[in-house]
PDB file of C-alpha atoms in Angstrom:
ATOM      1  CA  ASP A   1      69.842 100.435 104.653  1.00 65.00           C
ATOM      2  CA  THR A   2      68.994 102.264 107.847  1.00 69.00           C
ATOM      3  CA  ALA A   3      72.105 103.934 109.268  1.00 92.00           C
ATOM      4  CA  VAL A   4      70.877 104.335 112.846  1.00 97.00           C
ATOM      5  CA  SER A   5      67.990 102.100 113.813  1.00 97.00           C
ATOM      6  CA  GLN A   6      66.020 102.104 117.031  1.00 97.00           C
ATOM      7  CA  THR A   7      63.531  99.622 118.378  1.00 97.00           C
ATOM      8  CA  PRO A   8      60.788  99.823 119.248  1.00 97.00           C
ATOM      9  CA  LYS A   9      59.348 102.803 117.388  1.00 97.00           C
ATOM     10  CA  TYR A  10      56.518 103.148 119.891  1.00 97.00           C
ATOM     11  CA  LEU A  11      56.449 102.090 123.516  1.00 97.00           C
ATOM     12  CA  VAL A  12      53.367 102.425 125.705  1.00 97.00           C
ATOM     13  CA  THR A  13      53.678 101.296 129.277  1.00 97.00           C
ATOM     14  CA  GLN A  14      52.420 101.935 132.764  1.00 97.00           C
ATOM     15  CA  MET A  15      54.062 103.826 135.582  1.00 97.00           C
ATOM     16  CA  GLY A  16      56.463 101.755 137.592  1.00 97.00           C
ATOM     17  CA  ASN A  17      57.408  99.405 134.765  1.00 97.00           C
ATOM     18  CA  ASP A  18      60.916  98.845 133.439  1.00 98.00           C
ATOM     19  CA  LYS A  19      61.576  99.146 129.707  1.00 97.00           C
ATOM     20  CA  SER A  20      64.480  99.115 127.276  1.00 98.00           C
ATOM     21  CA  ILE A  21      65.150 100.817 123.965  1.00 98.00           C
ATOM     22  CA  LYS A  22      67.729  99.380 121.591  1.00 98.00           C
ATOM     23  CA  CYS A  23      69.880 101.223 119.112  1.00 98.00           C
ATOM     24  CA  GLU A  24      72.240 100.007 116.414  1.00 97.00           C
ATOM     25  CA  GLN A  25      74.321 101.913 113.875  1.00 97.00           C
ATOM     26  CA  ASN A  26      75.923 100.464 110.764  1.00 96.00           C
ATOM     27  CA  LEU A  27      78.007 103.519 109.894  1.00 95.00           C
ATOM     28  CA  GLY A  28      81.148 102.340 111.619  1.00 94.00           C
ATOM     29  CA  HIS A  29      81.064 105.357 113.916  1.00 93.00           C
ATOM     30  CA  ASP A  30      82.953 105.499 117.188  1.00 91.00           C
ATOM     31  CA  THR A  31      80.517 107.609 119.185  1.00 92.00           C
ATOM     32  CA  MET A  32      76.866 107.103 120.092  1.00 94.00           C
ATOM     33  CA  TYR A  33      74.350 109.248 121.973  1.00 94.00           C
ATOM     34  CA  TRP A  34      70.953 109.294 123.560  1.00 96.00           C
ATOM     35  CA  TYR A  35      68.872 112.458 123.252  1.00 96.00           C
ATOM     36  CA  LYS A  36      65.475 113.191 124.751  1.00 96.00           C
ATOM     37  CA  GLN A  37      62.932 115.330 122.891  1.00 96.00           C
ATOM     38  CA  ASP A  38      60.102 116.556 125.059  1.00 94.00           C
ATOM     39  CA  SER A  39      56.574 117.514 124.060  1.00 92.00           C
ATOM     40  CA  LYS A  40      57.759 121.003 123.087  1.00 90.00           C
ATOM     41  CA  LYS A  41      60.335 119.432 120.783  1.00 91.00           C
ATOM     42  CA  PHE A  42      63.243 120.512 122.948  1.00 93.00           C
ATOM     43  CA  LEU A  43      66.245 118.233 122.357  1.00 95.00           C
ATOM     44  CA  LYS A  44      68.562 117.499 125.242  1.00 93.00           C
ATOM     45  CA  ILE A  45      71.530 115.187 125.409  1.00 93.00           C
ATOM     46  CA  MET A  46      71.397 112.437 128.002  1.00 94.00           C
ATOM     47  CA  PHE A  47      74.426 110.221 127.416  1.00 92.00           C
ATOM     48  CA  SER A  48      77.291 109.692 125.032  1.00 91.00           C
ATOM     49  CA  TYR A  49      79.606 106.738 124.560  1.00 90.00           C
ATOM     50  CA  ASN A  50      82.876 106.743 122.662  1.00 88.00           C
ATOM     51  CA  ASN A  51      84.272 103.301 121.848  1.00 86.00           C
ATOM     52  CA  LYS A  52      82.031 101.806 124.526  1.00 84.00           C
ATOM     53  CA  GLU A  53      83.250 104.289 127.144  1.00 86.00           C
ATOM     54  CA  LEU A  54      80.809 106.723 128.778  1.00 87.00           C
ATOM     55  CA  ILE A  55      81.962 110.281 128.025  1.00 85.00           C
ATOM     56  CA  ILE A  56      78.858 112.358 128.609  1.00 83.00           C
ATOM     57  CA  ASN A  57      76.441 111.777 131.445  1.00 83.00           C
ATOM     58  CA  GLU A  58      74.077 114.670 131.872  1.00 85.00           C
ATOM     59  CA  THR A  59      71.953 115.178 134.970  1.00 80.00           C
ATOM     60  CA  VAL A  60      69.683 112.269 134.233  1.00 89.00           C
ATOM     61  CA  PRO A  61      67.891 110.292 136.978  1.00 91.00           C
ATOM     62  CA  ASN A  62      69.629 107.095 138.025  1.00 92.00           C
ATOM     63  CA  ARG A  63      66.606 105.218 136.721  1.00 96.00           C
ATOM     64  CA  PHE A  64      68.114 105.677 133.261  1.00 96.00           C
ATOM     65  CA  SER A  65      71.026 103.388 132.520  1.00 95.00           C
ATOM     66  CA  PRO A  66      72.754 103.192 129.154  1.00 94.00           C
ATOM     67  CA  LYS A  67      74.690 100.153 128.064  1.00 94.00           C
ATOM     68  CA  SER A  68      77.055  99.811 125.139  1.00 93.00           C
ATOM     69  CA  PRO A  69      77.986  96.190 124.460  1.00 92.00           C
ATOM     70  CA  ASP A  70      80.039  97.209 121.438  1.00 92.00           C
ATOM     71  CA  LYS A  71      80.720 100.269 119.276  1.00 92.00           C
ATOM     72  CA  ALA A  72      77.700  99.622 117.086  1.00 95.00           C
ATOM     73  CA  HIS A  73      75.123  99.324 119.844  1.00 96.00           C
ATOM     74  CA  LEU A  74      73.851 101.593 122.585  1.00 96.00           C
ATOM     75  CA  ASN A  75      70.830 100.562 124.593  1.00 97.00           C
ATOM     76  CA  LEU A  76      68.840 102.535 127.126  1.00 97.00           C
ATOM     77  CA  HIS A  77      67.170 100.874 130.094  1.00 97.00           C
ATOM     78  CA  ILE A  78      64.683 102.799 132.181  1.00 97.00           C
ATOM     79  CA  ASN A  79      63.565 101.594 135.597  1.00 97.00           C
ATOM     80  CA  SER A  80      60.428 102.562 137.491  1.00 97.00           C
ATOM     81  CA  LEU A  81      58.979 104.622 134.677  1.00 97.00           C
ATOM     82  CA  GLU A  82      57.272 107.903 135.560  1.00 97.00           C
ATOM     83  CA  LEU A  83      54.741 110.043 133.712  1.00 96.00           C
ATOM     84  CA  GLY A  84      57.433 112.665 133.110  1.00 95.00           C
ATOM     85  CA  ASP A  85      59.511 110.156 131.165  1.00 96.00           C
ATOM     86  CA  SER A  86      57.036 110.363 128.301  1.00 97.00           C
ATOM     87  CA  ALA A  87      58.985 111.769 125.360  1.00 97.00           C
ATOM     88  CA  VAL A  88      60.658 110.804 122.118  1.00 97.00           C
ATOM     89  CA  TYR A  89      64.075 109.283 122.678  1.00 98.00           C
ATOM     90  CA  PHE A  90      66.592 109.588 119.867  1.00 98.00           C
ATOM     91  CA  CYS A  91      69.710 107.572 119.407  1.00 97.00           C
ATOM     92  CA  ALA A  92      72.471 109.163 117.351  1.00 96.00           C
ATOM     93  CA  SER A  93      75.992 108.425 116.247  1.00 95.00           C
ATOM     94  CA  SER A  94      78.966 110.400 114.994  1.00 92.00           C
ATOM     95  CA  GLN A  95      82.185 109.325 113.343  1.00 89.00           C
ATOM     96  CA  PHE A  96      84.224 110.579 116.261  1.00 83.00           C
ATOM     97  CA  ALA A  97      83.617 112.539 119.440  1.00 79.00           C
ATOM     98  CA  GLY A  98      84.921 115.863 118.159  1.00 76.00           C
ATOM     99  CA  ARG A  99      82.653 118.882 118.213  1.00 70.00           C
ATOM    100  CA  ASP A 100      82.221 119.121 114.450  1.00 77.00           C
ATOM    101  CA  SER A 101      81.508 115.487 113.741  1.00 85.00           C
ATOM    102  CA  PRO A 102      77.924 115.485 112.426  1.00 89.00           C
ATOM    103  CA  LEU A 103      75.321 113.593 114.370  1.00 93.00           C
ATOM    104  CA  HIS A 104      73.298 110.959 112.555  1.00 95.00           C
ATOM    105  CA  PHE A 105      69.999 110.426 114.321  1.00 97.00           C
ATOM    106  CA  GLY A 106      67.680 107.463 114.325  1.00 97.00           C
ATOM    107  CA  ASN A 107      63.951 107.997 113.832  1.00 96.00           C
ATOM    108  CA  GLY A 108      63.186 107.957 117.519  1.00 97.00           C
ATOM    109  CA  THR A 109      61.236 105.903 120.015  1.00 98.00           C
ATOM    110  CA  ARG A 110      58.064 107.512 121.265  1.00 97.00           C
ATOM    111  CA  LEU A 111      57.629 106.494 124.890  1.00 98.00           C
ATOM    112  CA  THR A 112      54.248 107.014 126.505  1.00 98.00           C
ATOM    113  CA  VAL A 113      53.871 106.327 130.206  1.00 97.00           C
ATOM    114  CA  THR A 114      50.300 106.039 131.483  1.00 96.00           C
TER     115      THR A 114
ATOM    116  CA  GLN B   1      69.182 128.096 131.625  1.00 56.00           C
ATOM    117  CA  GLN B   2      68.706 128.158 127.883  1.00 65.00           C
ATOM    118  CA  GLN B   3      72.134 128.650 126.385  1.00 88.00           C
ATOM    119  CA  VAL B   4      70.936 128.909 122.802  1.00 95.00           C
ATOM    120  CA  LYS B   5      67.836 130.999 122.173  1.00 95.00           C
ATOM    121  CA  GLN B   6      65.964 130.504 118.921  1.00 97.00           C
ATOM    122  CA  SER B   7      63.239 132.540 117.264  1.00 96.00           C
ATOM    123  CA  PRO B   8      60.628 132.547 115.946  1.00 97.00           C
ATOM    124  CA  GLN B   9      58.879 129.525 117.385  1.00 96.00           C
ATOM    125  CA  SER B  10      56.929 129.120 114.160  1.00 97.00           C
ATOM    126  CA  LEU B  11      57.097 130.664 110.716  1.00 97.00           C
ATOM    127  CA  ILE B  12      54.809 130.665 107.697  1.00 98.00           C
ATOM    128  CA  VAL B  13      56.336 131.601 104.367  1.00 98.00           C
ATOM    129  CA  GLN B  14      54.940 131.638 100.854  1.00 98.00           C
ATOM    130  CA  LYS B  15      56.544 129.453  98.235  1.00 98.00           C
ATOM    131  CA  GLY B  16      59.471 131.268  96.701  1.00 97.00           C
ATOM    132  CA  GLY B  17      59.932 133.520  99.710  1.00 98.00           C
ATOM    133  CA  ILE B  18      62.844 133.792 102.125  1.00 98.00           C
ATOM    134  CA  SER B  19      62.690 132.018 105.478  1.00 98.00           C
ATOM    135  CA  ILE B  20      64.810 133.495 108.244  1.00 98.00           C
ATOM    136  CA  ILE B  21      65.424 131.841 111.600  1.00 98.00           C
ATOM    137  CA  ASN B  22      67.532 133.483 114.272  1.00 98.00           C
ATOM    138  CA  CYS B  23      69.595 132.170 117.139  1.00 98.00           C
ATOM    139  CA  ALA B  24      71.558 133.820 119.914  1.00 97.00           C
ATOM    140  CA  TYR B  25      74.025 132.274 122.296  1.00 95.00           C
ATOM    141  CA  GLU B  26      75.633 133.328 125.558  1.00 92.00           C
ATOM    142  CA  ASN B  27      78.674 131.139 125.985  1.00 89.00           C
ATOM    143  CA  THR B  28      81.623 132.689 124.147  1.00 89.00           C
ATOM    144  CA  ALA B  29      83.378 129.310 124.294  1.00 87.00           C
ATOM    145  CA  PHE B  30      81.002 128.002 121.644  1.00 89.00           C
ATOM    146  CA  ASP B  31      82.768 127.719 118.334  1.00 87.00           C
ATOM    147  CA  TYR B  32      80.731 125.374 116.168  1.00 90.00           C
ATOM    148  CA  PHE B  33      77.199 126.179 115.063  1.00 94.00           C
ATOM    149  CA  PRO B  34      75.221 123.611 113.095  1.00 94.00           C
ATOM    150  CA  TRP B  35      71.636 123.686 111.912  1.00 97.00           C
ATOM    151  CA  TYR B  36      69.541 120.550 111.932  1.00 97.00           C
ATOM    152  CA  GLN B  37      66.350 119.871 109.993  1.00 98.00           C
ATOM    153  CA  GLN B  38      63.680 117.528 111.327  1.00 97.00           C
ATOM    154  CA  PHE B  39      60.701 116.178 109.419  1.00 97.00           C
ATOM    155  CA  PRO B  40      57.717 114.706 111.272  1.00 95.00           C
ATOM    156  CA  GLY B  41      58.390 111.207 112.517  1.00 93.00           C
ATOM    157  CA  LYS B  42      62.092 111.435 111.693  1.00 95.00           C
ATOM    158  CA  GLY B  43      65.231 112.269 113.568  1.00 96.00           C
ATOM    159  CA  PRO B  44      67.036 115.569 113.023  1.00 97.00           C
ATOM    160  CA  ALA B  45      69.543 115.672 110.171  1.00 96.00           C
ATOM    161  CA  LEU B  46      72.464 118.038 109.714  1.00 95.00           C
ATOM    162  CA  LEU B  47      71.673 120.762 107.206  1.00 97.00           C
ATOM    163  CA  ILE B  48      74.608 123.145 107.334  1.00 96.00           C
ATOM    164  CA  ALA B  49      77.196 124.265 109.890  1.00 94.00           C
ATOM    165  CA  ILE B  50      79.552 127.176 110.446  1.00 93.00           C
ATOM    166  CA  ARG B  51      82.579 128.065 112.551  1.00 90.00           C
ATOM    167  CA  PRO B  52      83.080 131.610 113.853  1.00 87.00           C
ATOM    168  CA  ASP B  53      86.093 132.322 111.663  1.00 89.00           C
ATOM    169  CA  VAL B  54      83.725 133.094 108.772  1.00 91.00           C
ATOM    170  CA  SER B  55      80.718 135.391 108.673  1.00 93.00           C
ATOM    171  CA  GLU B  56      78.706 133.475 106.112  1.00 96.00           C
ATOM    172  CA  LYS B  57      78.405 129.998 104.657  1.00 96.00           C
ATOM    173  CA  LYS B  58      76.205 129.057 101.757  1.00 97.00           C
ATOM    174  CA  GLU B  59      75.107 125.642 100.544  1.00 96.00           C
ATOM    175  CA  GLY B  60      72.561 125.748  97.761  1.00 97.00           C
ATOM    176  CA  ARG B  61      69.508 127.655  98.957  1.00 97.00           C
ATOM    177  CA  PHE B  62      70.636 127.554 102.587  1.00 97.00           C
ATOM    178  CA  THR B  63      72.877 130.241 104.091  1.00 97.00           C
ATOM    179  CA  ILE B  64      74.161 130.743 107.618  1.00 97.00           C
ATOM    180  CA  SER B  65      75.031 134.279 108.643  1.00 96.00           C
ATOM    181  CA  PHE B  66      77.197 134.640 111.717  1.00 95.00           C
ATOM    182  CA  ASN B  67      77.777 137.739 113.849  1.00 94.00           C
ATOM    183  CA  LYS B  68      80.431 136.963 116.426  1.00 93.00           C
ATOM    184  CA  SER B  69      80.322 140.314 118.227  1.00 93.00           C
ATOM    185  CA  ALA B  70      76.559 140.071 118.684  1.00 95.00           C
ATOM    186  CA  LYS B  71      76.734 136.350 119.464  1.00 95.00           C
ATOM    187  CA  GLN B  72      74.031 135.679 116.927  1.00 96.00           C
ATOM    188  CA  PHE B  73      73.631 133.476 113.881  1.00 97.00           C
ATOM    189  CA  SER B  74      70.815 132.904 111.502  1.00 98.00           C
ATOM    190  CA  LEU B  75      69.609 130.533 108.813  1.00 98.00           C
ATOM    191  CA  HIS B  76      68.286 131.909 105.560  1.00 98.00           C
ATOM    192  CA  ILE B  77      66.360 129.663 103.193  1.00 98.00           C
ATOM    193  CA  MET B  78      66.102 131.258  99.777  1.00 98.00           C
ATOM    194  CA  ASP B  79      63.315 130.374  97.339  1.00 98.00           C
ATOM    195  CA  SER B  80      61.537 128.406 100.073  1.00 98.00           C
ATOM    196  CA  GLN B  81      59.690 125.322  98.875  1.00 98.00           C
ATOM    197  CA  PRO B  82      56.867 123.278 100.406  1.00 97.00           C
ATOM    198  CA  GLY B  83      59.390 120.454 100.835  1.00 97.00           C
ATOM    199  CA  ASP B  84      61.319 122.687 103.214  1.00 98.00           C
ATOM    200  CA  SER B  85      58.427 122.522 105.688  1.00 98.00           C
ATOM    201  CA  ALA B  86      60.005 121.039 108.791  1.00 98.00           C
ATOM    202  CA  THR B  87      61.292 121.936 112.236  1.00 97.00           C
ATOM    203  CA  TYR B  88      64.688 123.620 112.238  1.00 98.00           C
ATOM    204  CA  PHE B  89      67.052 123.557 115.182  1.00 98.00           C
ATOM    205  CA  CYS B  90      70.117 125.665 115.669  1.00 97.00           C
ATOM    206  CA  ALA B  91      72.789 124.283 117.938  1.00 95.00           C
ATOM    207  CA  ALA B  92      76.166 125.111 119.404  1.00 93.00           C
ATOM    208  CA  SER B  93      79.115 123.283 120.859  1.00 89.00           C
ATOM    209  CA  LYS B  94      82.512 124.242 122.130  1.00 81.00           C
ATOM    210  CA  TYR B  95      85.998 123.157 121.305  1.00 66.00           C
ATOM    211  CA  GLY B  96      88.010 121.123 123.706  1.00 59.00           C
ATOM    212  CA  GLY B  97      87.765 117.767 125.316  1.00 57.00           C
ATOM    213  CA  ALA B  98      86.727 114.551 123.720  1.00 58.00           C
ATOM    214  CA  THR B  99      83.039 115.229 123.551  1.00 66.00           C
ATOM    215  CA  ASN B 100      80.558 116.506 121.013  1.00 70.00           C
ATOM    216  CA  LYS B 101      77.990 117.998 123.354  1.00 84.00           C
ATOM    217  CA  LEU B 102      75.552 119.888 121.202  1.00 89.00           C
ATOM    218  CA  ILE B 103      73.297 122.418 122.893  1.00 91.00           C
ATOM    219  CA  PHE B 104      70.148 122.793 120.812  1.00 94.00           C
ATOM    220  CA  GLY B 105      67.847 125.751 120.409  1.00 96.00           C
ATOM    221  CA  THR B 106      64.136 125.324 120.988  1.00 94.00           C
ATOM    222  CA  GLY B 107      63.259 124.778 117.342  1.00 96.00           C
ATOM    223  CA  THR B 108      61.318 126.644 114.663  1.00 98.00           C
ATOM    224  CA  LEU B 109      58.413 125.044 112.879  1.00 97.00           C
ATOM    225  CA  LEU B 110      58.506 126.246 109.281  1.00 98.00           C
ATOM    226  CA  ALA B 111      55.499 125.916 107.008  1.00 98.00           C
ATOM    227  CA  VAL B 112      55.963 126.867 103.372  1.00 98.00           C
ATOM    228  CA  GLN B 113      52.639 127.454 101.693  1.00 96.00           C
ATOM    229  CA  PRO B 114      52.265 126.558  98.002  1.00 92.00           C
TER     230      PRO B 114
END
């Protein structure tokens, strides 16, 4: 039973295309996140939703738009993909939004933009 | 601006040895310091965490040492095993608000040689 699952695992696309990454968690958690891990493995938060409400929105280009249809799902849509968007995108969840609520990460979606 | 600095970037340790990874932070508002472990192709997973009201926390072979005055904390892995080979991330977050915004260090790639 995968706790946090992301699809697809790999995504190869051309510049200018629009793509989506889906995430689902079956842990019953209230809070979900998107993190970006670059080629140097640096992890940076992009967005966080708590009970479907956006609570963290880092300085991410407007081309990135998260959507949370319900507490268990958080999708990421990316418009007009650029070479610099190539990275591994991780979805995560935590039981609540407090600072010491452990994050549970999915296994990532490796996005390659050519 | 890198708020959490981590060193070394990579580390090779013999089986049975002690692995030590160091982190330093600047923001004195940080008050929760977790360590995450990431295996290739997987998302990070919480290993151990500490709050600044204690100077040390131990869980099995893993120990966090915390020096509040120096704004430094470190992870010690005793009796390192080949299965410990992974990338380790320190992180920090601050109390207050309804968000769990973890700031990650740059990661340390640990290789434990048999």
